[in-house]
Coordinates of C-alpha atoms and ligand atoms in Angstrom, one line a residue:
M1 CA 21.7 -20.7 12.3
L2 CA 21.0 -18.1 15.0
N3 CA 19.6 -15.5 12.7
Q4 CA 16.8 -17.9 11.8
L5 CA 15.5 -18.3 15.4
T6 CA 12.7 -16.3 17.0
I7 CA 13.0 -13.9 19.9
S8 CA 11.7 -16.5 22.4
E9 CA 14.1 -19.2 21.2
L10 CA 17.0 -16.8 21.3
S11 CA 16.1 -15.3 24.7
A12 CA 16.1 -18.8 26.3
K13 CA 19.6 -19.6 24.9
L14 CA 20.9 -16.1 25.7
S15 CA 19.8 -16.3 29.4
K16 CA 21.4 -19.7 29.7
R17 CA 24.5 -18.2 28.1
E18 CA 24.6 -21.0 25.5
I19 CA 25.1 -18.2 23.0
S20 CA 26.0 -14.5 23.1
A21 CA 24.3 -11.4 21.7
R22 CA 27.4 -10.8 19.7
E23 CA 27.0 -14.2 18.0
V24 CA 23.4 -13.5 17.2
T25 CA 24.2 -10.0 15.8
Q26 CA 27.1 -11.3 13.8
S27 CA 24.9 -14.0 12.3
C28 CA 22.4 -11.3 11.1
L29 CA 25.3 -9.2 9.7
D30 CA 26.7 -12.2 7.9
Q31 CA 23.3 -13.0 6.4
I32 CA 22.9 -9.3 5.3
A33 CA 26.4 -9.5 3.6
R34 CA 25.3 -12.8 1.9
V35 CA 21.8 -11.9 0.6
D36 CA 21.1 -8.2 0.8
G37 CA 22.7 -7.5 -2.5
K38 CA 19.8 -9.4 -4.1
I39 CA 17.0 -8.2 -1.8
H40 CA 18.0 -4.7 -0.9
A41 CA 16.0 -4.6 2.3
F42 CA 18.5 -2.3 4.0
L43 CA 19.2 1.3 3.0
S44 CA 22.1 1.4 5.5
Y45 CA 23.4 -0.2 8.7
D46 CA 26.3 0.4 11.1
A47 CA 27.8 -3.0 11.9
D48 CA 30.3 -1.6 14.5
D49 CA 27.5 0.1 16.3
A50 CA 25.3 -3.0 16.3
L51 CA 28.2 -5.1 17.7
A52 CA 28.9 -2.5 20.3
Q53 CA 25.2 -2.7 21.4
A54 CA 25.5 -6.5 21.4
D55 CA 28.6 -6.4 23.7
A56 CA 26.7 -4.1 26.1
A57 CA 23.8 -6.6 26.1
D58 CA 26.3 -9.5 26.8
K59 CA 27.7 -7.5 29.8
E60 CA 24.2 -7.1 31.2
I61 CA 23.4 -10.8 30.7
S62 CA 26.6 -11.8 32.5
S63 CA 25.8 -9.4 35.3
G64 CA 22.5 -11.3 35.9
V65 CA 19.9 -9.2 34.0
L66 CA 17.1 -11.6 33.0
S67 CA 14.9 -11.7 29.9
T68 CA 11.9 -11.4 32.3
Q69 CA 13.2 -7.9 33.2
K70 CA 14.3 -7.0 29.6
P71 CA 12.4 -9.2 27.2
L72 CA 14.4 -8.1 24.1
L73 CA 17.9 -8.3 25.7
G74 CA 20.4 -9.0 23.0
I75 CA 17.9 -9.2 20.1
P76 CA 18.8 -7.4 16.9
I77 CA 15.8 -5.5 15.5
A78 CA 15.9 -3.4 12.3
I79 CA 13.8 -0.3 11.7
K80 CA 11.8 1.2 8.8
D81 CA 13.4 4.4 7.6
V82 CA 10.5 6.5 8.9
L83 CA 11.1 6.2 12.6
A84 CA 13.6 8.4 14.5
V85 CA 16.6 6.6 16.0
R86 CA 19.1 8.9 17.7
N87 CA 22.2 9.5 15.7
Q88 CA 21.0 7.3 12.8
P89 CA 20.0 8.6 9.3
L90 CA 16.3 9.3 8.7
N91 CA 15.3 9.6 5.1
C92 CA 11.8 8.1 4.6
A93 CA 13.4 6.6 1.4
S94 CA 13.2 10.1 0.0
K95 CA 15.9 12.5 -1.5
I96 CA 14.3 15.5 0.2
L97 CA 15.7 14.8 3.6
G98 CA 19.3 14.9 2.3
K99 CA 21.8 13.8 5.0
F100 CA 19.3 14.2 7.9
T101 CA 20.2 12.4 11.1
S102 CA 17.8 12.0 14.0
T103 CA 18.5 13.9 17.2
Y104 CA 16.2 11.8 19.4
D105 CA 14.6 8.4 19.7
A106 CA 10.9 7.8 18.8
S107 CA 8.9 6.6 21.8
A108 CA 8.6 3.1 20.4
I109 CA 12.4 3.0 19.9
E110 CA 13.0 4.2 23.4
K111 CA 10.9 1.3 24.6
L112 CA 12.8 -1.2 22.5
K113 CA 16.1 0.1 23.8
A114 CA 14.8 0.0 27.4
A115 CA 13.8 -3.7 26.8
G116 CA 17.4 -4.4 25.8
A117 CA 17.0 -4.6 22.0
I118 CA 19.9 -4.0 19.6
V119 CA 18.4 -1.4 17.4
F120 CA 20.2 -1.4 14.0
G121 CA 19.8 -0.6 10.3
R122 CA 17.5 1.5 8.2
L123 CA 15.0 -0.5 6.2
N124 CA 13.8 0.4 2.7
M125 CA 10.2 1.5 2.1
D126 CA 8.1 3.3 -0.4
E127 CA 8.9 7.0 -0.2
F128 CA 7.1 8.5 2.8
A129 CA 5.2 5.2 3.1
M130 CA 3.2 5.8 0.0
G131 CA 2.9 2.6 -2.0
S132 CA 2.3 -1.1 -1.9
S133 CA 5.4 -2.5 -3.5
T134 CA 8.5 -0.7 -2.2
E135 CA 9.2 0.4 -5.8
N136 CA 8.6 4.0 -4.9
S137 CA 11.9 4.2 -2.8
A138 CA 14.2 6.9 -4.1
F139 CA 17.1 4.5 -3.4
G140 CA 16.1 1.5 -5.5
A141 CA 13.4 -1.2 -5.0
T142 CA 13.4 -4.1 -2.5
R143 CA 12.8 -7.6 -3.9
N144 CA 10.8 -10.5 -2.4
P145 CA 13.1 -13.2 -0.8
W146 CA 10.8 -16.0 -2.1
D147 CA 11.2 -14.8 -5.7
I148 CA 13.5 -11.9 -6.5
S149 CA 11.7 -11.1 -9.7
R150 CA 8.7 -10.0 -7.5
I151 CA 7.9 -7.2 -5.1
P152 CA 7.9 -7.7 -1.3
G153 CA 4.8 -5.5 -0.9
G154 CA 4.8 -2.1 0.7
S155 CA 5.2 0.3 2.0
S156 CA 7.2 -1.5 4.7
G157 CA 8.7 -3.9 2.1
G158 CA 12.2 -3.7 3.6
S159 CA 10.9 -4.6 7.0
A160 CA 9.1 -7.7 5.7
A161 CA 11.9 -8.9 3.4
A162 CA 14.5 -8.5 6.1
V163 CA 12.6 -10.7 8.5
A164 CA 11.7 -13.2 5.8
A165 CA 15.3 -13.4 4.7
D166 CA 16.5 -13.8 8.4
E167 CA 18.6 -10.6 8.1
C168 CA 17.3 -9.6 11.5
I169 CA 15.2 -11.3 14.2
A170 CA 12.3 -8.8 14.0
S171 CA 11.7 -5.4 12.5
L172 CA 9.4 -2.4 12.9
G173 CA 7.2 -1.0 10.2
T174 CA 4.2 1.3 10.0
D175 CA 0.7 0.7 8.7
T176 CA -1.5 3.5 7.3
G177 CA -3.6 1.4 4.9
G178 CA -2.0 -2.0 5.1
S179 CA 1.7 -1.3 5.0
I180 CA 2.5 -3.8 7.7
R181 CA 0.0 -6.6 6.9
Q182 CA 0.3 -6.6 3.1
P183 CA 4.1 -7.0 2.9
A184 CA 4.0 -9.5 5.8
A185 CA 1.5 -11.5 3.8
L186 CA 3.6 -11.4 0.6
C187 CA 6.8 -12.3 2.3
G188 CA 5.4 -14.9 4.7
C189 CA 5.9 -13.4 8.1
V190 CA 3.7 -12.1 10.9
G191 CA 2.8 -8.4 10.7
L192 CA 0.6 -6.6 13.2
K193 CA -1.2 -3.2 13.1
P194 CA -2.3 -2.2 16.6
T195 CA -5.4 -0.3 17.4
Y196 CA -5.1 3.4 16.7
G197 CA -3.6 5.0 19.8
R198 CA -2.1 1.7 21.2
I199 CA 1.5 2.7 20.4
S200 CA 2.8 6.3 20.5
R201 CA 3.5 7.9 17.2
Y202 CA 6.0 10.3 18.7
G203 CA 9.1 10.2 16.5
L204 CA 7.3 8.6 13.5
V205 CA 7.4 10.9 10.4
A206 CA 3.7 11.4 9.7
F207 CA 2.1 10.4 6.5
A208 CA -1.7 10.4 7.4
S209 CA -1.8 11.1 11.1
S210 CA -5.3 9.8 11.8
L211 CA -4.4 6.4 10.2
D212 CA -0.7 5.8 10.9
Q213 CA 0.3 3.1 13.5
I214 CA 3.7 1.5 14.2
G215 CA 3.8 -2.3 14.5
P216 CA 6.1 -5.3 14.5
F217 CA 7.2 -7.8 11.8
T218 CA 8.2 -11.2 13.4
K219 CA 8.8 -14.8 12.6
D220 CA 5.9 -16.0 14.7
V221 CA 2.9 -14.8 16.7
R222 CA 4.5 -15.1 20.1
D223 CA 7.2 -12.6 19.1
S224 CA 4.5 -10.3 17.8
A225 CA 2.8 -10.4 21.2
T226 CA 6.1 -9.7 22.9
L227 CA 6.9 -6.7 20.8
L228 CA 3.4 -5.3 21.0
G229 CA 3.6 -5.5 24.8
V230 CA 7.0 -3.7 24.9
M231 CA 5.9 -0.8 22.6
S232 CA 2.3 -0.2 23.8
G233 CA 1.2 2.4 26.3
H234 CA 0.2 6.0 26.9
D235 CA 2.6 8.7 26.0
L236 CA 2.2 12.3 26.9
R237 CA 4.2 13.3 23.8
D238 CA 1.4 11.9 21.5
S239 CA -2.0 13.2 22.3
T240 CA -3.6 10.5 20.2
S241 CA -2.1 7.7 22.3
I242 CA -4.7 6.3 24.6
P243 CA -4.3 5.8 28.4
Q244 CA -5.4 2.2 28.4
P245 CA -3.6 -0.4 30.5
V246 CA -1.2 -2.7 28.6
P247 CA -2.2 -6.4 29.1
N248 CA 0.3 -9.3 29.1
Y249 CA -0.2 -10.2 25.4
V250 CA 2.0 -13.3 25.6
A251 CA -0.1 -14.6 28.5
A252 CA -3.1 -14.4 26.2
L253 CA -1.7 -17.1 23.9
D254 CA -3.3 -19.9 25.8
G255 CA -4.8 -21.8 22.9
K256 CA -8.3 -21.3 24.4
I257 CA -10.4 -20.5 21.3
R258 CA -13.2 -22.9 21.7
G259 CA -16.5 -21.1 21.4
L260 CA -15.0 -17.9 20.1
K261 CA -16.9 -16.4 17.2
I262 CA -15.1 -15.4 14.0
G263 CA -16.9 -13.3 11.4
L264 CA -16.5 -14.0 7.6
P265 CA -17.5 -10.8 5.7
K266 CA -19.5 -11.7 2.6
E267 CA -18.2 -8.6 0.8
Y268 CA -14.6 -9.8 0.8
M269 CA -15.1 -12.7 -1.6
I270 CA -14.6 -10.4 -4.6
G271 CA -14.1 -11.1 -8.2
G272 CA -10.3 -10.3 -8.3
L273 CA -9.6 -12.8 -5.5
D274 CA -7.0 -15.3 -6.7
A275 CA -8.2 -19.0 -6.6
E276 CA -5.2 -20.2 -4.6
V277 CA -5.5 -17.4 -2.1
K278 CA -9.2 -18.2 -1.7
A279 CA -8.6 -21.9 -1.2
A280 CA -5.9 -21.2 1.4
V281 CA -8.3 -18.9 3.4
D282 CA -11.1 -21.3 3.1
A283 CA -8.9 -24.1 4.5
A284 CA -7.9 -21.8 7.4
V285 CA -11.5 -21.1 8.2
K286 CA -12.1 -24.9 8.3
K287 CA -9.1 -25.2 10.6
Y288 CA -10.7 -22.7 13.0
Q289 CA -13.9 -24.8 13.0
E290 CA -11.9 -27.9 13.8
L291 CA -10.3 -26.1 16.6
G292 CA -13.7 -25.2 18.1
A293 CA -14.3 -21.7 16.9
E294 CA -17.6 -20.8 15.4
I295 CA -17.7 -19.1 12.0
V296 CA -20.4 -16.6 11.4
E297 CA -21.2 -14.8 8.1
I298 CA -21.2 -11.0 8.6
S299 CA -21.8 -8.0 6.4
L300 CA -19.6 -4.9 6.1
P301 CA -21.8 -3.1 3.6
H302 CA -19.7 0.0 3.0
T303 CA -16.6 -2.0 2.0
D304 CA -16.9 -0.9 -1.6
Y305 CA -16.2 2.7 -0.6
A306 CA -13.1 2.0 1.5
V307 CA -10.4 2.5 -1.2
A308 CA -11.8 5.8 -2.4
T309 CA -12.4 7.1 1.1
Y310 CA -8.9 6.2 2.1
Y311 CA -7.3 7.9 -0.9
I312 CA -9.1 11.1 -0.1
I313 CA -8.4 11.2 3.6
A314 CA -4.8 9.9 3.4
T315 CA -3.8 12.3 0.6
A316 CA -5.5 15.2 2.4
E317 CA -3.5 14.6 5.6
A318 CA -0.3 13.9 3.6
S319 CA -0.5 17.2 1.8
A320 CA -0.6 19.0 5.1
N321 CA 2.0 16.8 6.8
L322 CA 4.5 17.1 3.9
A323 CA 4.3 20.9 3.8
R324 CA 7.1 21.0 6.3
F325 CA 9.6 19.7 3.7
D326 CA 10.3 23.1 2.2
G327 CA 14.1 23.3 1.9
I328 CA 14.3 25.7 4.9
R329 CA 13.9 23.4 7.9
Y330 CA 15.1 20.0 6.9
G331 CA 17.6 18.2 4.7
A332 CA 18.1 19.0 1.0
R333 CA 17.7 22.5 -0.5
V334 CA 17.7 23.8 -4.1
D335 CA 18.3 27.6 -4.0
G336 CA 16.0 30.0 -5.8
N337 CA 15.8 33.8 -6.3
D338 CA 12.9 34.1 -3.8
P339 CA 11.3 31.8 -1.2
A340 CA 8.6 30.6 -3.6
E341 CA 11.2 29.6 -6.2
L342 CA 13.3 27.9 -3.4
Y343 CA 10.3 25.9 -2.2
S344 CA 9.2 24.8 -5.6
K345 CA 12.7 23.8 -6.8
T346 CA 13.4 22.0 -3.6
R347 CA 10.1 20.1 -3.6
G348 CA 10.3 19.5 -7.4
A349 CA 13.7 17.9 -7.1
G350 CA 13.3 16.2 -3.7
F351 CA 9.9 14.3 -4.0
G352 CA 9.3 11.3 -6.3
D353 CA 6.3 11.0 -8.6
E354 CA 4.0 9.1 -6.3
V355 CA 4.5 11.6 -3.4
K356 CA 3.8 14.5 -5.8
R357 CA 0.7 12.8 -7.0
R358 CA -0.6 12.4 -3.5
I359 CA 0.2 16.0 -2.5
I360 CA -1.6 17.3 -5.6
L361 CA -4.6 15.0 -4.9
G362 CA -4.7 15.9 -1.2
T363 CA -4.4 19.7 -1.9
Y364 CA -7.3 19.4 -4.4
V365 CA -9.7 17.5 -2.1
L366 CA -9.0 20.1 0.6
S367 CA -9.4 23.2 -1.6
S368 CA -12.3 25.5 -1.2
G369 CA -15.1 24.5 -3.4
Y370 CA -14.1 20.8 -3.3
Y371 CA -13.8 20.3 0.5
D372 CA -17.4 19.5 1.0
A373 CA -17.7 17.2 -2.0
Y374 CA -14.6 15.2 -1.2
Y375 CA -13.0 15.5 2.2
L376 CA -16.1 16.1 4.2
R377 CA -18.0 13.4 2.4
A378 CA -15.1 11.0 2.9
Q379 CA -15.1 11.7 6.6
K380 CA -18.8 10.8 6.8
V381 CA -18.2 7.5 4.9
R382 CA -15.3 6.8 7.2
T383 CA -17.8 6.9 10.1
L384 CA -20.1 4.5 8.2
I385 CA -17.2 2.1 7.7
R386 CA -16.3 2.2 11.4
N387 CA -19.9 1.6 12.3
D388 CA -20.0 -1.5 10.1
F389 CA -17.2 -3.0 12.1
L390 CA -18.6 -1.9 15.5
K391 CA -21.9 -3.5 14.6
A392 CA -20.2 -6.7 13.4
F393 CA -18.2 -6.9 16.6
E394 CA -21.5 -7.0 18.6
K395 CA -21.9 -10.5 17.1
V396 CA -18.3 -11.8 16.7
D397 CA -14.9 -11.7 18.6
A398 CA -12.8 -11.2 15.5
I399 CA -13.0 -11.2 11.7
V400 CA -11.1 -13.3 9.2
T401 CA -10.3 -12.3 5.6
P402 CA -7.5 -12.8 3.0
T403 CA -4.8 -10.1 3.6
T404 CA -4.3 -9.5 -0.1
P405 CA -6.3 -10.5 -3.2
T406 CA -3.2 -12.2 -4.8
A407 CA 0.3 -13.4 -3.9
A408 CA 3.3 -11.1 -4.7
F409 CA 3.2 -9.6 -8.2
K410 CA 6.1 -9.1 -10.5
A411 CA 8.3 -6.0 -10.2
G412 CA 7.1 -3.4 -12.6
E413 CA 3.8 -5.0 -13.2
K414 CA 1.7 -2.2 -11.6
S415 CA 4.1 0.7 -11.4
D416 CA 2.6 2.5 -14.3
D417 CA -1.0 2.0 -13.1
P418 CA -1.6 3.7 -9.7
L419 CA -5.2 2.6 -9.6
Q420 CA -4.2 -1.1 -9.9
M421 CA -1.6 -0.6 -7.2
Y422 CA -4.2 1.1 -4.9
L423 CA -6.6 -1.8 -5.4
S424 CA -4.0 -4.3 -3.9
D425 CA -4.9 -2.7 -0.5
I426 CA -8.5 -3.5 -0.7
F427 CA -8.6 -5.9 2.3
T428 CA -6.4 -3.9 4.6
I429 CA -7.5 -0.3 4.3
S430 CA -10.9 -0.5 6.1
C431 CA -9.1 -1.5 9.3
N432 CA -7.2 1.8 9.4
L433 CA -10.2 3.8 8.6
A434 CA -12.1 2.1 11.5
G435 CA -9.1 2.4 13.8
I436 CA -9.3 -1.3 14.8
C437 CA -6.4 -3.8 15.0
G438 CA -5.3 -6.4 12.5
V439 CA -2.7 -9.0 12.0
S440 CA -1.5 -11.0 9.0
L441 CA 0.0 -14.5 9.4
P442 CA 1.1 -17.2 6.9
C443 CA -1.7 -19.6 5.8
G444 CA -0.2 -21.4 2.8
F445 CA 1.6 -21.0 -0.5
T446 CA 0.8 -20.8 -4.2
K447 CA 2.2 -23.7 -6.1
N448 CA 4.0 -22.4 -9.1
P449 CA 5.9 -20.3 -8.2
K450 CA 5.9 -21.0 -4.5
L451 CA 4.8 -17.7 -2.9
P452 CA 3.4 -17.0 0.6
I453 CA -0.3 -16.4 1.2
G454 CA -1.5 -14.3 4.2
L455 CA -4.5 -14.7 6.5
Q456 CA -5.8 -11.5 8.0
L457 CA -7.5 -11.4 11.4
L458 CA -9.2 -8.2 12.5
G459 CA -9.9 -7.4 16.1
K460 CA -12.1 -5.0 18.1
P461 CA -10.6 -1.7 19.3
F462 CA -8.1 -2.8 21.9
G463 CA -9.0 -6.4 21.1
E464 CA -5.4 -7.5 20.4
E465 CA -5.4 -10.2 23.1
T466 CA -8.3 -12.2 21.5
M467 CA -6.9 -11.5 18.0
L468 CA -3.5 -12.8 18.9
R469 CA -4.9 -15.8 20.8
L470 CA -6.7 -16.8 17.6
A471 CA -3.7 -16.2 15.4
H472 CA -1.5 -18.2 17.8
A473 CA -3.9 -21.1 17.9
Y474 CA -3.9 -21.4 14.1
E475 CA -0.2 -21.1 13.9
Q476 CA 0.4 -23.8 16.5
N477 CA -1.8 -26.2 14.5
T478 CA -0.1 -25.5 11.1
A479 CA 3.5 -25.3 9.9
W480 CA 3.5 -22.5 7.3
H481 CA 5.5 -20.1 9.5
K482 CA 8.4 -22.6 9.6
E483 CA 9.1 -22.6 5.9
K484 CA 12.0 -20.6 4.7
A485 CA 12.8 -18.9 1.4
A486 CA 15.7 -20.6 -0.5
L487 CA 18.3 -17.9 -0.6
Ligands
LIG501 N1 -0.5 1.1 0.1 C1 -1.2 2.2 0.8 C2 -0.8 3.5 0.3 O1 -0.1 3.5 -0.7 C3 -0.9 2.1 2.3 C4 0.4 2.6 2.7 C5 0.7 2.5 4.1 O2 0.0 1.8 4.9 N2 1.7 3.3 4.6 O3 -1.1 4.5 0.8

């Protein structure tokens, strides 16, 4: 079935005109109609618009436009509900935006469109990207395609589930503390968080601006490299995007990993690490040795402080970023007798519990009297965490860890215990604090039930080529990524 194929497989068939973009798009729409009632990865999609984009792509293909010119020509890609796509709804899975529709394209979306992609659908997520299970959506939870009694991870749970269930060929998500890598691990796909500044954030609704990055969910590493290449680059509309040349990431996938050094952080073998996850990661490390890489034990001594540091910095930034949702400028409004009452009624009715918890925490850590004790201190610890990585990268080319301590947990299992939920991000958070890049790829399954396990590779700042080369070499020598959920 066409919807199960990768971008590179489809591109080859499309350019030979063995298949049409309309057929590819229709196969995704058929799969959505068949399975999304169970999974609920999509908040909405416009089938007619997707097919119209497909017809336009087919016209370009028949007029001779090649996939070397437009690497995503005719490929349906679905989008997390936090990125602006012109004339499409934008809700961040929150009630507070009401019937808001984007008036412009995010830079990453502009680039997808310029590369020929069919940009369709709004994917479910934790409200404003706050969460690890996609249970915090105001429009109902998403379920894991491998076992619908379980969560798909979060906050980009819809993006991961849609790719794992073959409802689209690839998707976009965002990663502030693991929201791409963690759901990719739990759903069995490839999820990449680029180096901070690699992809423009223009048109991304901000959660924590110093941590947020956009990135791809794909069925294999090659597609991840393709999408990263399309979306990367400097953008004058985002002052934090970095004017660094964009390498040919696909060309980096040459299998040459002999002699590369991979660090194994001793702090990551924690007590709560599930035995099957540990065994799968140990086996992956052995595989790397067989393939000629050298494994080096490293230390990231400030790892213990990462979760606390993240939940101070991320909530502080969120409290400032979310101040704009006031009932005056965007979306939903609940009227009051004066502005203060209007604000409080609108925000009281519009935000969900987790978003309110974060705003309250963030306001507290920034308040006078507590700023030095919490926010300022967290910024200092953040520097220590970044320095741990920079020091480790003097000795190694990349770092390997589990992506998550356990496979997908049951829906409802952690929703009443925010601290337990926050701890499921323990392996992914430091990467955002350090501003480096990371990718999660499938490295095995638990036995009973059969659930995907993710391997995380972390790379140097702007070290995506080496990181992807390593990910690709492992993938080419294993078959985990080829397994499909029975739906
Ligand atoms: N799970 C983390 C949180 O709740 C990370 C979310 C994200 O990366 N957007 O904040």
